Coordinates of C-alpha atoms and ligand atoms in Angstrom, one line a residue:
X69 CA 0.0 0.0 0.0
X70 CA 1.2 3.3 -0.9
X71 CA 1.3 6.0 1.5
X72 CA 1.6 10.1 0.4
X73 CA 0.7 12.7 2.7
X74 CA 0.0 15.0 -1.0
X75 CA -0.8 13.1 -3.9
X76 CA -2.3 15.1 -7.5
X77 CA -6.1 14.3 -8.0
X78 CA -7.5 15.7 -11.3
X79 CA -4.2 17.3 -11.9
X80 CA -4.6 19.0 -8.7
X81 CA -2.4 18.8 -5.7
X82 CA -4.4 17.5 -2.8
X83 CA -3.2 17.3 1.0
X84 CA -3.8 14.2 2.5
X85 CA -6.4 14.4 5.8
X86 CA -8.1 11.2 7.7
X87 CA -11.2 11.2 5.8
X88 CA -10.5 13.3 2.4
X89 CA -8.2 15.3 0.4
X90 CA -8.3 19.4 0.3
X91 CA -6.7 21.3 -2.5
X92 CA -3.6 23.2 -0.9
X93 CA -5.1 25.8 -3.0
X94 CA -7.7 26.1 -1.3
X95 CA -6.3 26.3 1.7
X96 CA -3.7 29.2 0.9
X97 CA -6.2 31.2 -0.7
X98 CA -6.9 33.3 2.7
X99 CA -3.2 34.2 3.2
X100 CA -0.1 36.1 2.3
X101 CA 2.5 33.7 0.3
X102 CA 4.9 32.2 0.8
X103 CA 3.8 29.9 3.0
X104 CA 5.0 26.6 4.6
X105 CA 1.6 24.2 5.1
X106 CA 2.5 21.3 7.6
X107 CA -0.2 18.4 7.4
X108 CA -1.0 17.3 10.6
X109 CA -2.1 14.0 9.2
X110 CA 1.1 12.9 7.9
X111 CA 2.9 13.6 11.8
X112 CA 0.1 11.3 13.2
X113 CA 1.1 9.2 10.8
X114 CA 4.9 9.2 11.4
X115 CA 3.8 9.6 15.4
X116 CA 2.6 5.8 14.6
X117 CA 5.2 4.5 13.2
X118 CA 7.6 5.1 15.8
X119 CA 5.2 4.4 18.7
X120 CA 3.5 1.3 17.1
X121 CA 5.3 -1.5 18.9
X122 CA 2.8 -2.2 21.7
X123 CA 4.7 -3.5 25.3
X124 CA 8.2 -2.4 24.9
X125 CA 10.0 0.1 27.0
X126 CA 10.8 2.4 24.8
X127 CA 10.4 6.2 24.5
X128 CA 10.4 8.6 21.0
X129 CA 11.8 12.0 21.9
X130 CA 10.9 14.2 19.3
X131 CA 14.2 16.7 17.9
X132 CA 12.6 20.1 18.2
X133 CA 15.9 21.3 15.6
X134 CA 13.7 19.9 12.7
X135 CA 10.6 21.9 13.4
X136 CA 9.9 24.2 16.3
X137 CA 6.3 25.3 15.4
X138 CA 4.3 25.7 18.8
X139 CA 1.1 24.4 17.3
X140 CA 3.4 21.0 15.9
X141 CA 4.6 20.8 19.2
X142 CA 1.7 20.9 21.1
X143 CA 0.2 18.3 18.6
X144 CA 3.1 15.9 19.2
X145 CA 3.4 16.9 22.8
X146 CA -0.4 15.7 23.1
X147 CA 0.7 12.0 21.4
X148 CA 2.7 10.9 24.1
X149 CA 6.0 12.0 22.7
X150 CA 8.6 13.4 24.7
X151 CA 11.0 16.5 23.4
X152 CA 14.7 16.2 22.9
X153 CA 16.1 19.8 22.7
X154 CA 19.7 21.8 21.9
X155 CA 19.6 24.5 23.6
X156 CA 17.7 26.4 26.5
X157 CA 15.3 28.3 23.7
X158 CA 14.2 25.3 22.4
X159 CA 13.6 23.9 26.2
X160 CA 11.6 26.8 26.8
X161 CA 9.4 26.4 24.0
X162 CA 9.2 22.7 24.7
X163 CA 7.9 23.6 28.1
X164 CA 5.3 26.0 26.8
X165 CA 3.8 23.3 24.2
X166 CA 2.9 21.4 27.2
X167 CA 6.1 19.0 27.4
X168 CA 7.0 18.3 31.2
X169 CA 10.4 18.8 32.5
X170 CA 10.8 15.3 33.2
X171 CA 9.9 14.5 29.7
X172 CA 13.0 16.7 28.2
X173 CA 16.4 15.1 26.9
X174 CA 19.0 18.1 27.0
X175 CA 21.5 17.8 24.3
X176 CA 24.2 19.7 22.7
X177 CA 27.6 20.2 22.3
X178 CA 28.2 23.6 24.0
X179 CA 25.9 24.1 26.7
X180 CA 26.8 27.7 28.3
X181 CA 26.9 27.3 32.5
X182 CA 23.4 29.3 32.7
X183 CA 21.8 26.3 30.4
X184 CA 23.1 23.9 32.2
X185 CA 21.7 25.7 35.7
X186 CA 18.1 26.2 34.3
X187 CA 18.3 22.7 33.3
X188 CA 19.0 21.2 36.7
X189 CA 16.9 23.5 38.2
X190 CA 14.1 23.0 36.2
X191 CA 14.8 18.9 36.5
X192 CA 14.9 17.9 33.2
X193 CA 14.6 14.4 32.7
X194 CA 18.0 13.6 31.2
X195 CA 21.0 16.0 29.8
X196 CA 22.9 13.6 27.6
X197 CA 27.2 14.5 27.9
X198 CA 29.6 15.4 25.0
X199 CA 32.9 16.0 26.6
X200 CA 34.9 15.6 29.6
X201 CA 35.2 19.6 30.0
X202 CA 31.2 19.5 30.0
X203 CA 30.9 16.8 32.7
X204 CA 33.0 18.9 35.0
X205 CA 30.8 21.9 34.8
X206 CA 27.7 19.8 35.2
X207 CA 29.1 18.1 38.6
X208 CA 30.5 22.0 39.4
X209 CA 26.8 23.4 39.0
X210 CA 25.4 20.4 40.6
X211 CA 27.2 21.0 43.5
X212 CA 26.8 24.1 44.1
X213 CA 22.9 23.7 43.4
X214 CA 23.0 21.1 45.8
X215 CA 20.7 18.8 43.1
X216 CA 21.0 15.5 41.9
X217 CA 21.2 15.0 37.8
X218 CA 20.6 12.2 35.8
X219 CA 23.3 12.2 32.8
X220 CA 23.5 9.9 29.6
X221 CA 27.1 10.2 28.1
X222 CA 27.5 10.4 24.3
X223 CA 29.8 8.3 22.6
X224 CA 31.6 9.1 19.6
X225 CA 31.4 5.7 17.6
X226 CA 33.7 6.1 14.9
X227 CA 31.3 5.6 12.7
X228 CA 31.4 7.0 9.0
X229 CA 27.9 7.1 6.7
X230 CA 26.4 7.9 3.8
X231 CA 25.4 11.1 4.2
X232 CA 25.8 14.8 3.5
X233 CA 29.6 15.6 5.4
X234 CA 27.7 18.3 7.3
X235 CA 25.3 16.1 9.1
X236 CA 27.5 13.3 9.6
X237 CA 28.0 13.4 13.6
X238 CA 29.4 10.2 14.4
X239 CA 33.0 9.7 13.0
X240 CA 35.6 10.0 15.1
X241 CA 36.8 13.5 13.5
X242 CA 33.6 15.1 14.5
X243 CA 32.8 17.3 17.0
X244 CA 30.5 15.2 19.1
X245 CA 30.6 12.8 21.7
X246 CA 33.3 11.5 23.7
X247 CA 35.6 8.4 21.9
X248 CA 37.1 5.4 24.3
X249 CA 39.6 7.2 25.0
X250 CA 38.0 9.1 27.4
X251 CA 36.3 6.7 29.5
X252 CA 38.9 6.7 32.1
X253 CA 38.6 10.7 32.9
X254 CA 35.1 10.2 32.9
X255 CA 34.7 7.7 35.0
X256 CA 36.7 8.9 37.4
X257 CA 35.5 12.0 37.4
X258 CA 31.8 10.5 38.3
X259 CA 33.8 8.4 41.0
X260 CA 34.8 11.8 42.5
X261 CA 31.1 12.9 43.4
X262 CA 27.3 12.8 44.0
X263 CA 25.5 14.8 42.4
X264 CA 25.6 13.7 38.6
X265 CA 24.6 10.1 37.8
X266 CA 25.3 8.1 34.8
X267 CA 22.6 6.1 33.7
X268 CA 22.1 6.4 30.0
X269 CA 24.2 5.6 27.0
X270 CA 23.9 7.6 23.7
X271 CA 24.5 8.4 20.6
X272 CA 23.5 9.9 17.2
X273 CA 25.7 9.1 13.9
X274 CA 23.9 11.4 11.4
X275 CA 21.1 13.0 10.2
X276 CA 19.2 12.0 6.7
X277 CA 20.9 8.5 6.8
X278 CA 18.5 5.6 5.0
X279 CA 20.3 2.9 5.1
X280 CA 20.0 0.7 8.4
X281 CA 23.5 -1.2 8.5
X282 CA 25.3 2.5 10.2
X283 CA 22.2 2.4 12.8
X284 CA 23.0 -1.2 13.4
X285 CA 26.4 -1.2 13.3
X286 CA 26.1 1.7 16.0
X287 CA 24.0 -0.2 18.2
X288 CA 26.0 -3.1 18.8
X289 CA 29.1 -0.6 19.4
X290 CA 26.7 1.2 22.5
X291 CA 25.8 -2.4 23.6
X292 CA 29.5 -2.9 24.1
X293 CA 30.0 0.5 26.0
X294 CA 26.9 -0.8 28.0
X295 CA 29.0 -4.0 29.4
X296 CA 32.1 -2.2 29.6
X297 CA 30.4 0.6 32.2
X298 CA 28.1 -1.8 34.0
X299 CA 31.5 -3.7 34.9
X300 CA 32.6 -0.2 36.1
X301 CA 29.8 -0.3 38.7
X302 CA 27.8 2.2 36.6
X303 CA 23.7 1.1 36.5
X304 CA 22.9 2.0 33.2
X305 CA 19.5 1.3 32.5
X306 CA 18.7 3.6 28.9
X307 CA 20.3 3.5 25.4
X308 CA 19.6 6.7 23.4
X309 CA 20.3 6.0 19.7
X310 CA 19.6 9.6 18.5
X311 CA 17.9 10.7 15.6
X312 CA 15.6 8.9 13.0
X313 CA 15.8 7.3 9.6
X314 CA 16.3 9.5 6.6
X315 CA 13.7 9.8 4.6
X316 CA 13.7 9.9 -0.4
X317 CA 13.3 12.9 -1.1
X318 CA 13.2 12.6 -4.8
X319 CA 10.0 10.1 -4.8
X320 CA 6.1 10.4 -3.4
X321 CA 5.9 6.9 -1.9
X322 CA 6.1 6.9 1.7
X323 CA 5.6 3.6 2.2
X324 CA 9.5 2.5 2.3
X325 CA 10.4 4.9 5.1
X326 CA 7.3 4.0 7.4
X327 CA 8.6 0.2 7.1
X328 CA 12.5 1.1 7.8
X329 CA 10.9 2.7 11.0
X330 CA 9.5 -0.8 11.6
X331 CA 12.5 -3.1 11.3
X332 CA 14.8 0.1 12.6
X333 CA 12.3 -0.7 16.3
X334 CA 12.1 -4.3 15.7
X335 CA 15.4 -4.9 15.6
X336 CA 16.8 -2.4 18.5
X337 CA 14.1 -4.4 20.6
X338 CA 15.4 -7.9 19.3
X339 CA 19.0 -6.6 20.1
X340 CA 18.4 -5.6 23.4
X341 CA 15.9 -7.8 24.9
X342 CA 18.2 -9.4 27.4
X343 CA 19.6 -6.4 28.8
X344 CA 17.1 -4.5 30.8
X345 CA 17.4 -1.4 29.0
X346 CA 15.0 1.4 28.2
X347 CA 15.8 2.4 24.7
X348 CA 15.1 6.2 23.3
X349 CA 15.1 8.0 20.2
X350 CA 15.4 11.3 19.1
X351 CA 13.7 11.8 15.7
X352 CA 13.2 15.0 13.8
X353 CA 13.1 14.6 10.4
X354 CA 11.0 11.3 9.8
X355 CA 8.2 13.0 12.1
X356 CA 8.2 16.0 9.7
X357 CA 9.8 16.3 6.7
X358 CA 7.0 15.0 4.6
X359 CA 4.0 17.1 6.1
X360 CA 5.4 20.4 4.6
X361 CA 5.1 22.0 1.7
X362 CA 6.4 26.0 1.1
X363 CA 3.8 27.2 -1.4
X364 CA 5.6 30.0 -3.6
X365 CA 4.6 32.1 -6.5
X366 CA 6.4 32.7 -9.6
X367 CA 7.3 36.4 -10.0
X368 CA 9.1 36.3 -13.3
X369 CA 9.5 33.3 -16.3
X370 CA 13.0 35.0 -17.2
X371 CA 15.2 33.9 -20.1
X372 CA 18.6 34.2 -21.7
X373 CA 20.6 32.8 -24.2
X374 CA 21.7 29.8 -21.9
X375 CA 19.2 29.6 -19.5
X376 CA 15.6 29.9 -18.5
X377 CA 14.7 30.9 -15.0
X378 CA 11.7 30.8 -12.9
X379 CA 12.2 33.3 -10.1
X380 CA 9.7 32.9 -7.4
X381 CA 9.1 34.8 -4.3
X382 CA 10.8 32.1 -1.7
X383 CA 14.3 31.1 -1.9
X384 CA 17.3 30.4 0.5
X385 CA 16.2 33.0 3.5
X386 CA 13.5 30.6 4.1
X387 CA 14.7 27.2 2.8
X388 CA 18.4 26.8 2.7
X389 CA 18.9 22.8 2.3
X390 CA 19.5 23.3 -1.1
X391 CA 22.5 25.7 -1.6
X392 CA 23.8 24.4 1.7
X393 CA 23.5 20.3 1.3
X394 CA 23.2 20.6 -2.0
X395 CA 19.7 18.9 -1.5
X396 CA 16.7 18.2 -3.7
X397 CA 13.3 18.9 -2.7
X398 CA 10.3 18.4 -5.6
X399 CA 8.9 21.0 -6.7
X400 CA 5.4 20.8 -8.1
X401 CA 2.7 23.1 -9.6
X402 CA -0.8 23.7 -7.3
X403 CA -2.3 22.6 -10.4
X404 CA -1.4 21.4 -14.2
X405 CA -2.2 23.5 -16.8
X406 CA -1.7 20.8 -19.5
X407 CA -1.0 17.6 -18.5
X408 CA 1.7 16.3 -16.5
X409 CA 3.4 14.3 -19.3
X410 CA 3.9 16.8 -20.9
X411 CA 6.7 18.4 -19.6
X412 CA 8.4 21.2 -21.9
X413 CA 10.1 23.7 -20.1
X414 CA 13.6 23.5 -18.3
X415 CA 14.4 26.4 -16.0
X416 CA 16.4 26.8 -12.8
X417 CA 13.5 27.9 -10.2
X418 CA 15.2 30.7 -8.3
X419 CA 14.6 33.4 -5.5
X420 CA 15.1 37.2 -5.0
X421 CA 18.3 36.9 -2.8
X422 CA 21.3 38.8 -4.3
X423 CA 23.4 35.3 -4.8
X424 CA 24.0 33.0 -7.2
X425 CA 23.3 30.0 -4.7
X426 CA 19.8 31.3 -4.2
X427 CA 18.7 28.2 -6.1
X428 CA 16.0 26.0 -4.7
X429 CA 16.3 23.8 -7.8
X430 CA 18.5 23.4 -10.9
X431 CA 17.1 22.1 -14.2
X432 CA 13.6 21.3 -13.6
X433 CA 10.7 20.4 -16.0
X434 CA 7.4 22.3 -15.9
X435 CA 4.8 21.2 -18.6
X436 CA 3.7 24.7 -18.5
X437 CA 4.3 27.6 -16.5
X438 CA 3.7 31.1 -15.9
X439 CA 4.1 34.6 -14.0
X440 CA 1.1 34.0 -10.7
X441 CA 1.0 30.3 -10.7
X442 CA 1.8 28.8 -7.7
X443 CA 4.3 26.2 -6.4
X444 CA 4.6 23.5 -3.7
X445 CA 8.1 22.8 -2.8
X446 CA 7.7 19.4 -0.9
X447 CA 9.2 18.0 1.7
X448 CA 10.0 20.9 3.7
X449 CA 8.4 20.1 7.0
X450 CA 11.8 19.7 8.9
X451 CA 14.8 21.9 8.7
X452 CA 12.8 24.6 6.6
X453 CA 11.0 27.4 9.0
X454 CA 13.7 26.5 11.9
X455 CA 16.8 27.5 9.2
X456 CA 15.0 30.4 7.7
X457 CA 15.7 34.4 8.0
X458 CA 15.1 37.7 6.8
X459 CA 18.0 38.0 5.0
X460 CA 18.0 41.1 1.8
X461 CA 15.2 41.7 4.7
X462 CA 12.3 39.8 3.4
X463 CA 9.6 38.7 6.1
X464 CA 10.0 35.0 7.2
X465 CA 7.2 32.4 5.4
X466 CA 3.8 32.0 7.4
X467 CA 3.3 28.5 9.0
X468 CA 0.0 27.0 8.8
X469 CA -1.3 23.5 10.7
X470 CA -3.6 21.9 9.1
Ligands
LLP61 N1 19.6 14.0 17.9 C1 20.7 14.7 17.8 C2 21.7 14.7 18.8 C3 20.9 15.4 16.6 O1 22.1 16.1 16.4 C4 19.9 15.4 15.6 C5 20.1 16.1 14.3 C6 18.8 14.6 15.8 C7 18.6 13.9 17.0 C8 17.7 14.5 14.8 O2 18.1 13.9 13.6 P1 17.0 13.6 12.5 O3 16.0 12.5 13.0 O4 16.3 14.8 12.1 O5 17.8 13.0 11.4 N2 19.9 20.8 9.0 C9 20.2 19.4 8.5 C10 20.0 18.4 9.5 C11 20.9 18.6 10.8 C12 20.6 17.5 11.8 C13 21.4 17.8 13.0 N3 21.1 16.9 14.1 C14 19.3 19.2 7.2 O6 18.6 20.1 6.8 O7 19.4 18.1 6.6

């Protein structure tokens, strides 16, 4: 079965609810462009995937970095998800979707000292470790606050995957997480105290990764760490294998990335089964991604001797995957004038920003197009709005739930 959360019905782009289809059309028609539409049918859906496996102990901590809408939150917040957050900002929005303190994994490479305060003062439920230098501030403040933490540490697994160089996290190169090598520090530093205790192992290897080996492969290096601490005399009793499966961004068909999110839980829960661990994630993308769409409008059809252009009113201030990551995002007409076979017309769809790397796409084929029509680019539901500015000042997109 083939799951979309837009498909094209009578040439017309639809968004996908419970019971029907509406026109995105008709849903824009009421506001200023451009506009990022998030389809709260497809996060229910993703919500599902990742919660679906009935009697395990297990816990999905949504990655606010992908999407920090307050209305998204509160609907995930309301589905039994818990919030993994980066920085204090994104705690504090966490907190006002209706998140609980409790339910909060703090993570980050550079927490500043009055982070890490407000979050052992506020009691969050976990704030995962990515450095010896960190764990020495976090038993300092601890101290001094006389307040027990809970702490997961985040290993570094030397792991190298397929993925864009900027979001790959877990080589041993990278910035994050702590290798082997300092396993002795750490541990005696936690030796040395009270306040902070160790009972979670982490990590996170990448982002937009869609092959499973890396994940497994990373998994059975964290069970490793497990034994290796629990022979220390550390208790650890959570595994937190970080963020979620990547998901095609050049097709429609959802249904391959719903079942990697299957085996991905079936087979942490198969691997750990003897252990007695919790196990967490920390997905942003996979809950996302797919329920946005940024509708724009063409401005101009401009044309020179070597290339056509479509310049449209949105472009790297409020999605800037593309010239960064080089990524591709679909980009589709609200509705075909002729029909969709017919594609005719090669341009390079363009924005207003003074830079040649304002590109949202190169090369693409329109079967026809012109100056008022409008576009969805798809995909755009995690890492758009959160990235976005007001750069040449332009005014940031609108967000819509729907
Ligand atoms: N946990 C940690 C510690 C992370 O660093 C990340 C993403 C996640 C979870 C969520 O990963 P996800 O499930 O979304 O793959 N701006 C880039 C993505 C950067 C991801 C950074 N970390 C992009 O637009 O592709």
């Amino acid at each position: 079965m083939s799951s979309q959360s837009y498909f094209y019905e009578n040439d017309i782009l639809n968004l996908k609810t419970n019971s029907s289809a509406v026109p995105i059309a008709d849903i824009i028609k009421n506001y200023e462009r451009p506009t990022y539409i998030y389809n709260s049918y497809s996060i229910q859906n993703r919500i599902d995937a990742y919660t679906h496996i009935k009697n395990s102990d297990h816990s999905i901590h949504y990655a606010l970095k992908a999407n920090t809408n307050l209305e998204i939150l509160k609907f995930i917040q309301k589905h039994k998800i818990s919030a993994d957050v980066v920085s204090w900002g994104e705690a504090e929005i966490a907190l006002k979707a209706g998140f609980s303190p409790l339910q909060i994994i703090f993570s980050g490479v550079g927490k500043t000292k009055s982070e890490i305060t407000n979050a052992i003062q506020s009691e969050v439920g976990l704030i995962n470790v990515e450095s010896a230098p960190e764990l020495k501030r976090i038993i300092q403040i601890a101290t001094s606050l006389n307040k027990t933490i809970n702490i997961g540490l985040r290993i570094n697994p030397d792991i190298s995957v397929e993925t864009h160089p900027y979001i790959a996290t877990g080589f041993r190169e990278n910035k994050f997480g702590v290798s082997s090598d300092d396993f002795s520090e750490i541990i005696d530093l936690l030796k040395s105290q009270k306040y902070v205790n160790l009972k979670c192992l982490g990590l996170h290897i990448g982002s937009q990764i869609q092959n499973l080996d890396p994940f497994i492969n990373s998994l059975d290096k964290l069970i490793e760490c497990v034994s290796f601490f629990r022979k220390k005399d550390f208790n650890i009793t959570d595994v937190d294998l970080g963020g979620g499966i990547g998901i095609d961004y050049l097709s429609n068909d959802e249904t391959n990335e719903i079942e990697r999110i299957h085996l991905w839980l079936k087979t942490i829960e198969e691997k750990i089964k003897h252990l007695n661990l919790k196990f967490h994630l920390e997905p942003g993308r996979s809950i996302v991604a797919r329920s946005g769409v940024l509708i724009t409008e063409v401005q101009y059809i401009k044309q020179n001797q070597y290339k056509n252009f479509i310049i449209v009113d949105t472009g790297m201030h409020h999605l800037l995957r593309p010239p960064l990551y080089q990524s591709h995002h679909r980009i589709l007409p609200l509705k075909f004038h002729k029909s969709k076979n017919e594609a005719s017309f090669r341009a390079d769809v363009v924005g207003p920003i003074c830079e040649s790397s304002d590109v949202i796409g190169f090369d693409r084929s329109f079967s026809e197009i012109k100056e008022g029509d409008l576009l969805a680019i798809m995909d755009t539901g995690a890492y758009g709005y959160v990235m976005s500015s007001d750069y040449n000042h332009h005014p940031r997109p609108i967000e819509i739930l729907f």
